[in-house]
mmCIF file with all atom_site columns, C-alpha atoms in Angstrom:
data_model
loop_
_atom_site.group_PDB
_atom_site.id
_atom_site.type_symbol
_atom_site.label_atom_id
_atom_site.label_alt_id
_atom_site.label_comp_id
_atom_site.label_asym_id
_atom_site.label_entity_id
_atom_site.label_seq_id
_atom_site.pdbx_PDB_ins_code
_atom_site.Cartn_x
_atom_site.Cartn_y
_atom_site.Cartn_z
_atom_site.occupancy
_atom_site.B_iso_or_equiv
_atom_site.pdbx_formal_charge
_atom_site.auth_seq_id
_atom_site.auth_comp_id
_atom_site.auth_asym_id
_atom_site.auth_atom_id
_atom_site.pdbx_PDB_model_num
ATOM 1   C CA . MET A 1 1   ? 111.395 123.965 62.795 1.00 46.00 ? 1   MET A CA 1
ATOM 2   C CA . ALA A 1 2   ? 112.641 121.996 65.795 1.00 47.00 ? 2   ALA A CA 1
ATOM 3   C CA . PRO A 1 3   ? 116.352 122.534 66.432 1.00 46.00 ? 3   PRO A CA 1
ATOM 4   C CA . ARG A 1 4   ? 118.388 119.667 65.043 1.00 50.00 ? 4   ARG A CA 1
ATOM 5   C CA . PRO A 1 5   ? 121.210 118.470 67.284 1.00 46.00 ? 5   PRO A CA 1
ATOM 6   C CA . PRO A 1 6   ? 124.609 118.347 65.589 1.00 46.00 ? 6   PRO A CA 1
ATOM 7   C CA . ARG A 1 7   ? 125.258 115.130 63.740 1.00 48.00 ? 7   ARG A CA 1
ATOM 8   C CA . ILE A 1 8   ? 127.989 113.878 65.997 1.00 57.00 ? 8   ILE A CA 1
ATOM 9   C CA . ASP A 1 9   ? 128.813 110.637 64.193 1.00 86.00 ? 9   ASP A CA 1
ATOM 10  C CA . ALA A 1 10  ? 127.622 107.902 61.882 1.00 92.00 ? 10  ALA A CA 1
ATOM 11  C CA . ALA A 1 11  ? 125.614 106.293 64.704 1.00 93.00 ? 11  ALA A CA 1
ATOM 12  C CA . ALA A 1 12  ? 123.321 109.328 64.890 1.00 94.00 ? 12  ALA A CA 1
ATOM 13  C CA . GLU A 1 13  ? 122.776 109.204 61.135 1.00 94.00 ? 13  GLU A CA 1
ATOM 14  C CA . GLU A 1 14  ? 122.045 105.479 61.234 1.00 96.00 ? 14  GLU A CA 1
ATOM 15  C CA . VAL A 1 15  ? 119.450 105.927 63.995 1.00 97.00 ? 15  VAL A CA 1
ATOM 16  C CA . ALA A 1 16  ? 117.817 108.731 62.034 1.00 96.00 ? 16  ALA A CA 1
ATOM 17  C CA . ARG A 1 17  ? 117.620 106.530 58.911 1.00 97.00 ? 17  ARG A CA 1
ATOM 18  C CA . THR A 1 18  ? 116.272 103.529 60.827 1.00 97.00 ? 18  THR A CA 1
ATOM 19  C CA . ALA A 1 19  ? 113.688 105.602 62.674 1.00 98.00 ? 19  ALA A CA 1
ATOM 20  C CA . ALA A 1 20  ? 112.528 107.360 59.511 1.00 97.00 ? 20  ALA A CA 1
ATOM 21  C CA . ALA A 1 21  ? 111.923 103.992 57.855 1.00 98.00 ? 21  ALA A CA 1
ATOM 22  C CA . ALA A 1 22  ? 109.499 102.843 60.577 1.00 98.00 ? 22  ALA A CA 1
ATOM 23  C CA . ALA A 1 23  ? 105.974 102.951 59.196 1.00 97.00 ? 23  ALA A CA 1
ATOM 24  C CA . ASP A 1 24  ? 104.130 102.862 62.529 1.00 97.00 ? 24  ASP A CA 1
ATOM 25  C CA . TRP A 1 25  ? 104.626 102.886 66.302 1.00 96.00 ? 25  TRP A CA 1
ATOM 26  C CA . GLU A 1 26  ? 105.076 99.115  66.580 1.00 96.00 ? 26  GLU A CA 1
ATOM 27  C CA . ALA A 1 27  ? 107.774 99.076  63.905 1.00 98.00 ? 27  ALA A CA 1
ATOM 28  C CA . LEU A 1 28  ? 109.538 102.009 65.519 1.00 98.00 ? 28  LEU A CA 1
ATOM 29  C CA . ALA A 1 29  ? 109.489 100.389 68.959 1.00 98.00 ? 29  ALA A CA 1
ATOM 30  C CA . ALA A 1 30  ? 110.827 97.123  67.542 1.00 98.00 ? 30  ALA A CA 1
ATOM 31  C CA . ALA A 1 31  ? 113.664 98.968  65.807 1.00 98.00 ? 31  ALA A CA 1
ATOM 32  C CA . ALA A 1 32  ? 114.570 101.010 68.892 1.00 98.00 ? 32  ALA A CA 1
ATOM 33  C CA . ARG A 1 33  ? 114.722 98.223  71.479 1.00 98.00 ? 33  ARG A CA 1
ATOM 34  C CA . PRO A 1 34  ? 118.005 96.649  70.249 1.00 97.00 ? 34  PRO A CA 1
ATOM 35  C CA . CYS A 1 35  ? 119.684 100.048 69.616 1.00 98.00 ? 35  CYS A CA 1
ATOM 36  C CA . LEU A 1 36  ? 123.451 100.075 70.264 1.00 97.00 ? 36  LEU A CA 1
ATOM 37  C CA . ALA A 1 37  ? 124.195 103.619 69.122 1.00 97.00 ? 37  ALA A CA 1
ATOM 38  C CA . CYS A 1 38  ? 125.496 104.668 72.575 1.00 97.00 ? 38  CYS A CA 1
ATOM 39  C CA . PRO A 1 39  ? 127.829 101.890 73.768 1.00 96.00 ? 39  PRO A CA 1
ATOM 40  C CA . GLU A 1 40  ? 128.039 103.086 77.397 1.00 97.00 ? 40  GLU A CA 1
ATOM 41  C CA . LEU A 1 41  ? 124.273 103.270 77.763 1.00 97.00 ? 41  LEU A CA 1
ATOM 42  C CA . ALA A 1 42  ? 123.649 100.001 75.917 1.00 97.00 ? 42  ALA A CA 1
ATOM 43  C CA . ALA A 1 43  ? 126.123 98.146  78.140 1.00 97.00 ? 43  ALA A CA 1
ATOM 44  C CA . ALA A 1 44  ? 124.501 99.326  81.377 1.00 96.00 ? 44  ALA A CA 1
ATOM 45  C CA . ARG A 1 45  ? 120.790 99.292  80.570 1.00 97.00 ? 45  ARG A CA 1
ATOM 46  C CA . GLN A 1 46  ? 118.166 96.646  81.208 1.00 98.00 ? 46  GLN A CA 1
ATOM 47  C CA . HIS A 1 47  ? 115.589 98.068  78.808 1.00 98.00 ? 47  HIS A CA 1
ATOM 48  C CA . VAL A 1 48  ? 115.282 100.636 76.071 1.00 98.00 ? 48  VAL A CA 1
ATOM 49  C CA . VAL A 1 49  ? 112.360 102.687 77.372 1.00 98.00 ? 49  VAL A CA 1
ATOM 50  C CA . VAL A 1 50  ? 110.561 103.454 74.136 1.00 98.00 ? 50  VAL A CA 1
ATOM 51  C CA . GLY A 1 51  ? 107.571 105.187 75.733 1.00 98.00 ? 51  GLY A CA 1
ATOM 52  C CA . ASP A 1 52  ? 103.856 104.824 76.426 1.00 97.00 ? 52  ASP A CA 1
ATOM 53  C CA . VAL A 1 53  ? 101.104 105.741 74.000 1.00 97.00 ? 53  VAL A CA 1
ATOM 54  C CA . PRO A 1 54  ? 97.296  105.840 74.305 1.00 96.00 ? 54  PRO A CA 1
ATOM 55  C CA . SER A 1 55  ? 95.574  102.553 73.609 1.00 89.00 ? 55  SER A CA 1
ATOM 56  C CA . SER A 1 56  ? 93.648  104.092 70.751 1.00 78.00 ? 56  SER A CA 1
ATOM 57  C CA . GLY A 1 57  ? 93.794  107.206 68.666 1.00 81.00 ? 57  GLY A CA 1
ATOM 58  C CA . ARG A 1 58  ? 96.026  110.263 68.526 1.00 93.00 ? 58  ARG A CA 1
ATOM 59  C CA . PRO A 1 59  ? 97.326  111.470 71.900 1.00 97.00 ? 59  PRO A CA 1
ATOM 60  C CA . ARG A 1 60  ? 95.761  114.684 73.187 1.00 97.00 ? 60  ARG A CA 1
ATOM 61  C CA . PHE A 1 61  ? 99.226  115.756 74.295 1.00 98.00 ? 61  PHE A CA 1
ATOM 62  C CA . ALA A 1 62  ? 102.730 114.376 74.803 1.00 98.00 ? 62  ALA A CA 1
ATOM 63  C CA . LEU A 1 63  ? 104.907 114.482 77.911 1.00 98.00 ? 63  LEU A CA 1
ATOM 64  C CA . VAL A 1 64  ? 108.626 114.430 77.110 1.00 98.00 ? 64  VAL A CA 1
ATOM 65  C CA . GLY A 1 65  ? 111.227 113.986 79.841 1.00 98.00 ? 65  GLY A CA 1
ATOM 66  C CA . GLU A 1 66  ? 115.006 113.683 79.869 1.00 98.00 ? 66  GLU A CA 1
ATOM 67  C CA . ALA A 1 67  ? 115.827 109.974 80.239 1.00 98.00 ? 67  ALA A CA 1
ATOM 68  C CA . PRO A 1 68  ? 114.719 106.886 82.183 1.00 98.00 ? 68  PRO A CA 1
ATOM 69  C CA . GLY A 1 69  ? 115.648 106.415 85.824 1.00 96.00 ? 69  GLY A CA 1
ATOM 70  C CA . ALA A 1 70  ? 116.293 103.195 87.728 1.00 96.00 ? 70  ALA A CA 1
ATOM 71  C CA . GLN A 1 71  ? 112.678 102.020 87.979 1.00 97.00 ? 71  GLN A CA 1
ATOM 72  C CA . GLU A 1 72  ? 112.003 102.938 84.375 1.00 98.00 ? 72  GLU A CA 1
ATOM 73  C CA . ASP A 1 73  ? 115.032 100.893 83.343 1.00 98.00 ? 73  ASP A CA 1
ATOM 74  C CA . ASP A 1 74  ? 113.758 97.983  85.437 1.00 98.00 ? 74  ASP A CA 1
ATOM 75  C CA . THR A 1 75  ? 110.254 98.018  84.004 1.00 98.00 ? 75  THR A CA 1
ATOM 76  C CA . GLY A 1 76  ? 110.812 99.356  80.489 1.00 98.00 ? 76  GLY A CA 1
ATOM 77  C CA . ARG A 1 77  ? 108.160 102.063 81.027 1.00 98.00 ? 77  ARG A CA 1
ATOM 78  C CA . PRO A 1 78  ? 108.575 105.830 81.423 1.00 98.00 ? 78  PRO A CA 1
ATOM 79  C CA . PHE A 1 79  ? 107.803 107.811 84.588 1.00 98.00 ? 79  PHE A CA 1
ATOM 80  C CA . VAL A 1 80  ? 106.972 104.935 86.947 1.00 96.00 ? 80  VAL A CA 1
ATOM 81  C CA . GLY A 1 81  ? 109.294 105.892 89.824 1.00 93.00 ? 81  GLY A CA 1
ATOM 82  C CA . ARG A 1 82  ? 108.968 108.713 92.363 1.00 95.00 ? 82  ARG A CA 1
ATOM 83  C CA . SER A 1 83  ? 108.947 111.344 89.641 1.00 96.00 ? 83  SER A CA 1
ATOM 84  C CA . GLY A 1 84  ? 106.227 109.461 87.825 1.00 97.00 ? 84  GLY A CA 1
ATOM 85  C CA . ALA A 1 85  ? 104.079 109.192 90.944 1.00 97.00 ? 85  ALA A CA 1
ATOM 86  C CA . LEU A 1 86  ? 104.302 112.929 91.509 1.00 98.00 ? 86  LEU A CA 1
ATOM 87  C CA . LEU A 1 87  ? 103.660 113.603 87.828 1.00 98.00 ? 87  LEU A CA 1
ATOM 88  C CA . ASP A 1 88  ? 100.510 111.464 87.963 1.00 98.00 ? 88  ASP A CA 1
ATOM 89  C CA . LEU A 1 89  ? 99.316  113.355 91.039 1.00 98.00 ? 89  LEU A CA 1
ATOM 90  C CA . LEU A 1 90  ? 99.877  116.769 89.476 1.00 98.00 ? 90  LEU A CA 1
ATOM 91  C CA . LEU A 1 91  ? 98.337  115.734 86.161 1.00 98.00 ? 91  LEU A CA 1
ATOM 92  C CA . ALA A 1 92  ? 95.201  114.700 88.025 1.00 98.00 ? 92  ALA A CA 1
ATOM 93  C CA . GLU A 1 93  ? 95.162  117.975 89.989 1.00 98.00 ? 93  GLU A CA 1
ATOM 94  C CA . ALA A 1 94  ? 95.476  119.896 86.725 1.00 98.00 ? 94  ALA A CA 1
ATOM 95  C CA . GLY A 1 95  ? 92.634  117.969 85.115 1.00 98.00 ? 95  GLY A CA 1
ATOM 96  C CA . LEU A 1 96  ? 94.784  116.014 82.658 1.00 98.00 ? 96  LEU A CA 1
ATOM 97  C CA . ASP A 1 97  ? 94.442  112.293 81.937 1.00 96.00 ? 97  ASP A CA 1
ATOM 98  C CA . ARG A 1 98  ? 97.771  110.499 81.562 1.00 97.00 ? 98  ARG A CA 1
ATOM 99  C CA . ALA A 1 99  ? 96.015  107.718 79.658 1.00 96.00 ? 99  ALA A CA 1
ATOM 100 C CA . ALA A 1 100 ? 95.289  110.235 76.885 1.00 97.00 ? 100 ALA A CA 1
ATOM 101 C CA . ALA A 1 101 ? 98.959  111.228 76.594 1.00 98.00 ? 101 ALA A CA 1
ATOM 102 C CA . ALA A 1 102 ? 102.068 109.911 74.910 1.00 98.00 ? 102 ALA A CA 1
ATOM 103 C CA . VAL A 1 103 ? 104.827 109.653 77.540 1.00 98.00 ? 103 VAL A CA 1
ATOM 104 C CA . LEU A 1 104 ? 108.310 109.820 76.048 1.00 98.00 ? 104 LEU A CA 1
ATOM 105 C CA . ASN A 1 105 ? 111.920 110.751 76.808 1.00 98.00 ? 105 ASN A CA 1
ATOM 106 C CA . VAL A 1 106 ? 114.635 112.518 74.827 1.00 98.00 ? 106 VAL A CA 1
ATOM 107 C CA . VAL A 1 107 ? 117.047 109.650 75.569 1.00 98.00 ? 107 VAL A CA 1
ATOM 108 C CA . LYS A 1 108 ? 115.619 106.133 75.715 1.00 98.00 ? 108 LYS A CA 1
ATOM 109 C CA . CYS A 1 109 ? 118.278 104.423 77.874 1.00 98.00 ? 109 CYS A CA 1
ATOM 110 C CA . ARG A 1 110 ? 119.151 105.197 81.487 1.00 98.00 ? 110 ARG A CA 1
ATOM 111 C CA . PRO A 1 111 ? 122.442 107.094 81.839 1.00 97.00 ? 111 PRO A CA 1
ATOM 112 C CA . PRO A 1 112 ? 124.647 105.500 84.531 1.00 96.00 ? 112 PRO A CA 1
ATOM 113 C CA . GLY A 1 113 ? 123.934 106.977 87.937 1.00 94.00 ? 113 GLY A CA 1
ATOM 114 C CA . ASN A 1 114 ? 121.081 109.023 86.449 1.00 94.00 ? 114 ASN A CA 1
ATOM 115 C CA . ARG A 1 115 ? 123.577 111.563 85.138 1.00 96.00 ? 115 ARG A CA 1
ATOM 116 C CA . THR A 1 116 ? 122.514 114.119 82.547 1.00 95.00 ? 116 THR A CA 1
ATOM 117 C CA . PRO A 1 117 ? 122.707 112.659 79.027 1.00 97.00 ? 117 PRO A CA 1
ATOM 118 C CA . LYS A 1 118 ? 125.774 113.748 77.097 1.00 96.00 ? 118 LYS A CA 1
ATOM 119 C CA . THR A 1 119 ? 125.466 115.790 73.901 1.00 94.00 ? 119 THR A CA 1
ATOM 120 C CA . PRO A 1 120 ? 126.458 112.841 71.648 1.00 95.00 ? 120 PRO A CA 1
ATOM 121 C CA . GLU A 1 121 ? 123.874 110.629 73.370 1.00 96.00 ? 121 GLU A CA 1
ATOM 122 C CA . VAL A 1 122 ? 121.126 113.184 72.773 1.00 97.00 ? 122 VAL A CA 1
ATOM 123 C CA . ALA A 1 123 ? 122.208 113.514 69.140 1.00 95.00 ? 123 ALA A CA 1
ATOM 124 C CA . ARG A 1 124 ? 122.247 109.753 68.568 1.00 96.00 ? 124 ARG A CA 1
ATOM 125 C CA . CYS A 1 125 ? 118.854 109.231 70.190 1.00 97.00 ? 125 CYS A CA 1
ATOM 126 C CA . SER A 1 126 ? 117.108 112.193 68.580 1.00 97.00 ? 126 SER A CA 1
ATOM 127 C CA . GLY A 1 127 ? 116.021 110.258 65.514 1.00 97.00 ? 127 GLY A CA 1
ATOM 128 C CA . TRP A 1 128 ? 113.791 108.053 67.661 1.00 98.00 ? 128 TRP A CA 1
ATOM 129 C CA . LEU A 1 129 ? 111.998 110.969 69.335 1.00 98.00 ? 129 LEU A CA 1
ATOM 130 C CA . ARG A 1 130 ? 111.642 112.912 66.101 1.00 98.00 ? 130 ARG A CA 1
ATOM 131 C CA . ARG A 1 131 ? 109.972 109.954 64.399 1.00 98.00 ? 131 ARG A CA 1
ATOM 132 C CA . GLN A 1 132 ? 107.769 109.297 67.441 1.00 98.00 ? 132 GLN A CA 1
ATOM 133 C CA . LEU A 1 133 ? 106.432 112.834 67.217 1.00 98.00 ? 133 LEU A CA 1
ATOM 134 C CA . GLU A 1 134 ? 105.864 112.469 63.480 1.00 97.00 ? 134 GLU A CA 1
ATOM 135 C CA . LEU A 1 135 ? 103.940 109.221 63.895 1.00 97.00 ? 135 LEU A CA 1
ATOM 136 C CA . LEU A 1 136 ? 101.912 110.236 66.958 1.00 97.00 ? 136 LEU A CA 1
ATOM 137 C CA . ASP A 1 137 ? 101.393 113.853 65.883 1.00 97.00 ? 137 ASP A CA 1
ATOM 138 C CA . PRO A 1 138 ? 100.425 115.272 69.302 1.00 97.00 ? 138 PRO A CA 1
ATOM 139 C CA . PRO A 1 139 ? 99.098  118.832 68.977 1.00 97.00 ? 139 PRO A CA 1
ATOM 140 C CA . VAL A 1 140 ? 100.605 119.801 72.340 1.00 98.00 ? 140 VAL A CA 1
ATOM 141 C CA . VAL A 1 141 ? 103.920 118.788 73.917 1.00 98.00 ? 141 VAL A CA 1
ATOM 142 C CA . VAL A 1 142 ? 104.970 119.332 77.524 1.00 98.00 ? 142 VAL A CA 1
ATOM 143 C CA . ALA A 1 143 ? 108.769 119.387 77.804 1.00 98.00 ? 143 ALA A CA 1
ATOM 144 C CA . LEU A 1 144 ? 109.598 118.324 81.365 1.00 98.00 ? 144 LEU A CA 1
ATOM 145 C CA . GLY A 1 145 ? 112.894 119.807 82.522 1.00 98.00 ? 145 GLY A CA 1
ATOM 146 C CA . LEU A 1 146 ? 115.737 121.682 80.899 1.00 97.00 ? 146 LEU A CA 1
ATOM 147 C CA . SER A 1 147 ? 117.106 118.846 78.759 1.00 97.00 ? 147 SER A CA 1
ATOM 148 C CA . ALA A 1 148 ? 113.734 118.340 77.083 1.00 98.00 ? 148 ALA A CA 1
ATOM 149 C CA . ALA A 1 149 ? 113.182 122.088 76.751 1.00 98.00 ? 149 ALA A CA 1
ATOM 150 C CA . LYS A 1 150 ? 116.568 122.455 75.030 1.00 98.00 ? 150 LYS A CA 1
ATOM 151 C CA . TRP A 1 151 ? 115.717 119.647 72.602 1.00 98.00 ? 151 TRP A CA 1
ATOM 152 C CA . PHE A 1 152 ? 112.691 121.557 71.383 1.00 98.00 ? 152 PHE A CA 1
ATOM 153 C CA . LEU A 1 153 ? 113.731 125.175 71.844 1.00 98.00 ? 153 LEU A CA 1
ATOM 154 C CA . GLY A 1 154 ? 117.494 125.169 71.353 1.00 97.00 ? 154 GLY A CA 1
ATOM 155 C CA . PRO A 1 155 ? 120.690 124.707 73.399 1.00 95.00 ? 155 PRO A CA 1
ATOM 156 C CA . ARG A 1 156 ? 120.675 128.202 74.919 1.00 96.00 ? 156 ARG A CA 1
ATOM 157 C CA . THR A 1 157 ? 117.222 127.795 76.417 1.00 97.00 ? 157 THR A CA 1
ATOM 158 C CA . VAL A 1 158 ? 116.751 129.126 79.954 1.00 97.00 ? 158 VAL A CA 1
ATOM 159 C CA . LEU A 1 159 ? 113.804 127.389 81.570 1.00 97.00 ? 159 LEU A CA 1
ATOM 160 C CA . ALA A 1 160 ? 112.674 130.386 83.609 1.00 95.00 ? 160 ALA A CA 1
ATOM 161 C CA . ALA A 1 161 ? 112.546 132.491 80.441 1.00 97.00 ? 161 ALA A CA 1
ATOM 162 C CA . VAL A 1 162 ? 110.402 130.098 78.387 1.00 98.00 ? 162 VAL A CA 1
ATOM 163 C CA . ARG A 1 163 ? 107.943 128.779 80.976 1.00 97.00 ? 163 ARG A CA 1
ATOM 164 C CA . GLY A 1 164 ? 104.326 129.820 81.158 1.00 95.00 ? 164 GLY A CA 1
ATOM 165 C CA . ALA A 1 165 ? 103.423 130.107 77.482 1.00 97.00 ? 165 ALA A CA 1
ATOM 166 C CA . PRO A 1 166 ? 103.331 127.809 74.448 1.00 98.00 ? 166 PRO A CA 1
ATOM 167 C CA . HIS A 1 167 ? 106.004 127.927 71.752 1.00 98.00 ? 167 HIS A CA 1
ATOM 168 C CA . ASP A 1 168 ? 105.202 126.976 68.156 1.00 98.00 ? 168 ASP A CA 1
ATOM 169 C CA . VAL A 1 169 ? 107.592 124.207 67.086 1.00 97.00 ? 169 VAL A CA 1
ATOM 170 C CA . ASP A 1 170 ? 106.794 122.386 63.845 1.00 95.00 ? 170 ASP A CA 1
ATOM 171 C CA . GLY A 1 171 ? 103.147 123.352 64.217 1.00 95.00 ? 171 GLY A CA 1
ATOM 172 C CA . ARG A 1 172 ? 102.889 122.028 67.770 1.00 97.00 ? 172 ARG A CA 1
ATOM 173 C CA . ALA A 1 173 ? 102.371 123.994 70.958 1.00 98.00 ? 173 ALA A CA 1
ATOM 174 C CA . VAL A 1 174 ? 105.403 123.201 73.132 1.00 98.00 ? 174 VAL A CA 1
ATOM 175 C CA . TRP A 1 175 ? 105.162 124.084 76.824 1.00 98.00 ? 175 TRP A CA 1
ATOM 176 C CA . ALA A 1 176 ? 108.411 123.947 78.802 1.00 98.00 ? 176 ALA A CA 1
ATOM 177 C CA . THR A 1 177 ? 108.211 123.368 82.536 1.00 98.00 ? 177 THR A CA 1
ATOM 178 C CA . TYR A 1 178 ? 109.999 121.835 85.501 1.00 98.00 ? 178 TYR A CA 1
ATOM 179 C CA . HIS A 1 179 ? 110.795 118.155 85.695 1.00 97.00 ? 179 HIS A CA 1
ATOM 180 C CA . PRO A 1 180 ? 108.989 116.331 88.516 1.00 97.00 ? 180 PRO A CA 1
ATOM 181 C CA . SER A 1 181 ? 112.381 115.403 89.997 1.00 96.00 ? 181 SER A CA 1
ATOM 182 C CA . ALA A 1 182 ? 113.018 119.114 90.613 1.00 96.00 ? 182 ALA A CA 1
ATOM 183 C CA . ALA A 1 183 ? 109.668 119.347 92.374 1.00 96.00 ? 183 ALA A CA 1
ATOM 184 C CA . ILE A 1 184 ? 110.712 116.439 94.595 1.00 97.00 ? 184 ILE A CA 1
ATOM 185 C CA . ARG A 1 185 ? 114.130 117.947 95.272 1.00 95.00 ? 185 ARG A CA 1
ATOM 186 C CA . PHE A 1 186 ? 112.747 121.314 96.384 1.00 95.00 ? 186 PHE A CA 1
ATOM 187 C CA . GLY A 1 187 ? 109.895 119.819 98.386 1.00 95.00 ? 187 GLY A CA 1
ATOM 188 C CA . PRO A 1 188 ? 106.112 120.191 98.457 1.00 93.00 ? 188 PRO A CA 1
ATOM 189 C CA . ASN A 1 189 ? 106.269 123.941 99.092 1.00 94.00 ? 189 ASN A CA 1
ATOM 190 C CA . GLY A 1 190 ? 109.032 124.648 96.584 1.00 94.00 ? 190 GLY A CA 1
ATOM 191 C CA . ALA A 1 191 ? 108.718 126.784 93.464 1.00 95.00 ? 191 ALA A CA 1
ATOM 192 C CA . PRO A 1 192 ? 109.245 123.899 90.987 1.00 97.00 ? 192 PRO A CA 1
ATOM 193 C CA . ARG A 1 193 ? 106.220 121.957 92.232 1.00 97.00 ? 193 ARG A CA 1
ATOM 194 C CA . ALA A 1 194 ? 103.992 125.018 92.187 1.00 97.00 ? 194 ALA A CA 1
ATOM 195 C CA . GLY A 1 195 ? 105.302 126.011 88.758 1.00 97.00 ? 195 GLY A CA 1
ATOM 196 C CA . LEU A 1 196 ? 104.834 122.525 87.321 1.00 98.00 ? 196 LEU A CA 1
ATOM 197 C CA . LEU A 1 197 ? 101.247 122.397 88.551 1.00 98.00 ? 197 LEU A CA 1
ATOM 198 C CA . ALA A 1 198 ? 100.525 125.882 87.214 1.00 98.00 ? 198 ALA A CA 1
ATOM 199 C CA . ASP A 1 199 ? 101.967 124.971 83.808 1.00 98.00 ? 199 ASP A CA 1
ATOM 200 C CA . LEU A 1 200 ? 100.051 121.681 83.612 1.00 98.00 ? 200 LEU A CA 1
ATOM 201 C CA . THR A 1 201 ? 96.871  123.540 84.527 1.00 98.00 ? 201 THR A CA 1
ATOM 202 C CA . ALA A 1 202 ? 97.530  126.037 81.726 1.00 98.00 ? 202 ALA A CA 1
ATOM 203 C CA . VAL A 1 203 ? 98.088  123.144 79.313 1.00 98.00 ? 203 VAL A CA 1
ATOM 204 C CA . ALA A 1 204 ? 94.790  121.574 80.373 1.00 98.00 ? 204 ALA A CA 1
ATOM 205 C CA . ARG A 1 205 ? 92.960  124.844 79.719 1.00 97.00 ? 205 ARG A CA 1
ATOM 206 C CA . SER A 1 206 ? 94.557  125.132 76.285 1.00 97.00 ? 206 SER A CA 1
ATOM 207 C CA . LEU A 1 207 ? 93.411  121.730 75.049 1.00 96.00 ? 207 LEU A CA 1
ATOM 208 C CA . PRO A 1 208 ? 90.299  121.595 72.880 1.00 83.00 ? 208 PRO A CA 1
#
């Protein structure tokens, strides 16, 4: 079973109840957009970035990142900034089609200054992601970066120790890898970019 973050407060429980009641993607997105569970994030955001899904059918795989950045907050769509451009490039190099993927984040609102989401924020937002995965039912998930890897594999996860092979979580193959922002930070010849491409290539080979 996927690790369940601690139930920090009533807001986390309310999100979980609201998300569980959504019968389909459209209902879930409509319920998530006005979310006020994290007052600091709600006060600073422009959009709740619910995520992108394929235009038809079940996604072949899901990409799950940490949280929206500035351009994602501006547009309301995930991975459209510099990290998204690099992700698109590496997906294409690996032979993966982003249009066939669900593109999601652990936290749906941009943390101020792009800081790492706090534990209570992850806990409050987890109901949305859990229900998204239930509704979309992707057979394969790519967890981009440590925050996403910890959501699936537990709080003591070390990215270097879990990369390179799938992990069975709730019947899904979860691959943990670097976030594109790390690949940008370490440059085109850095280990994160090479590792991210290698992992995406392995994911592509694993898909039916």
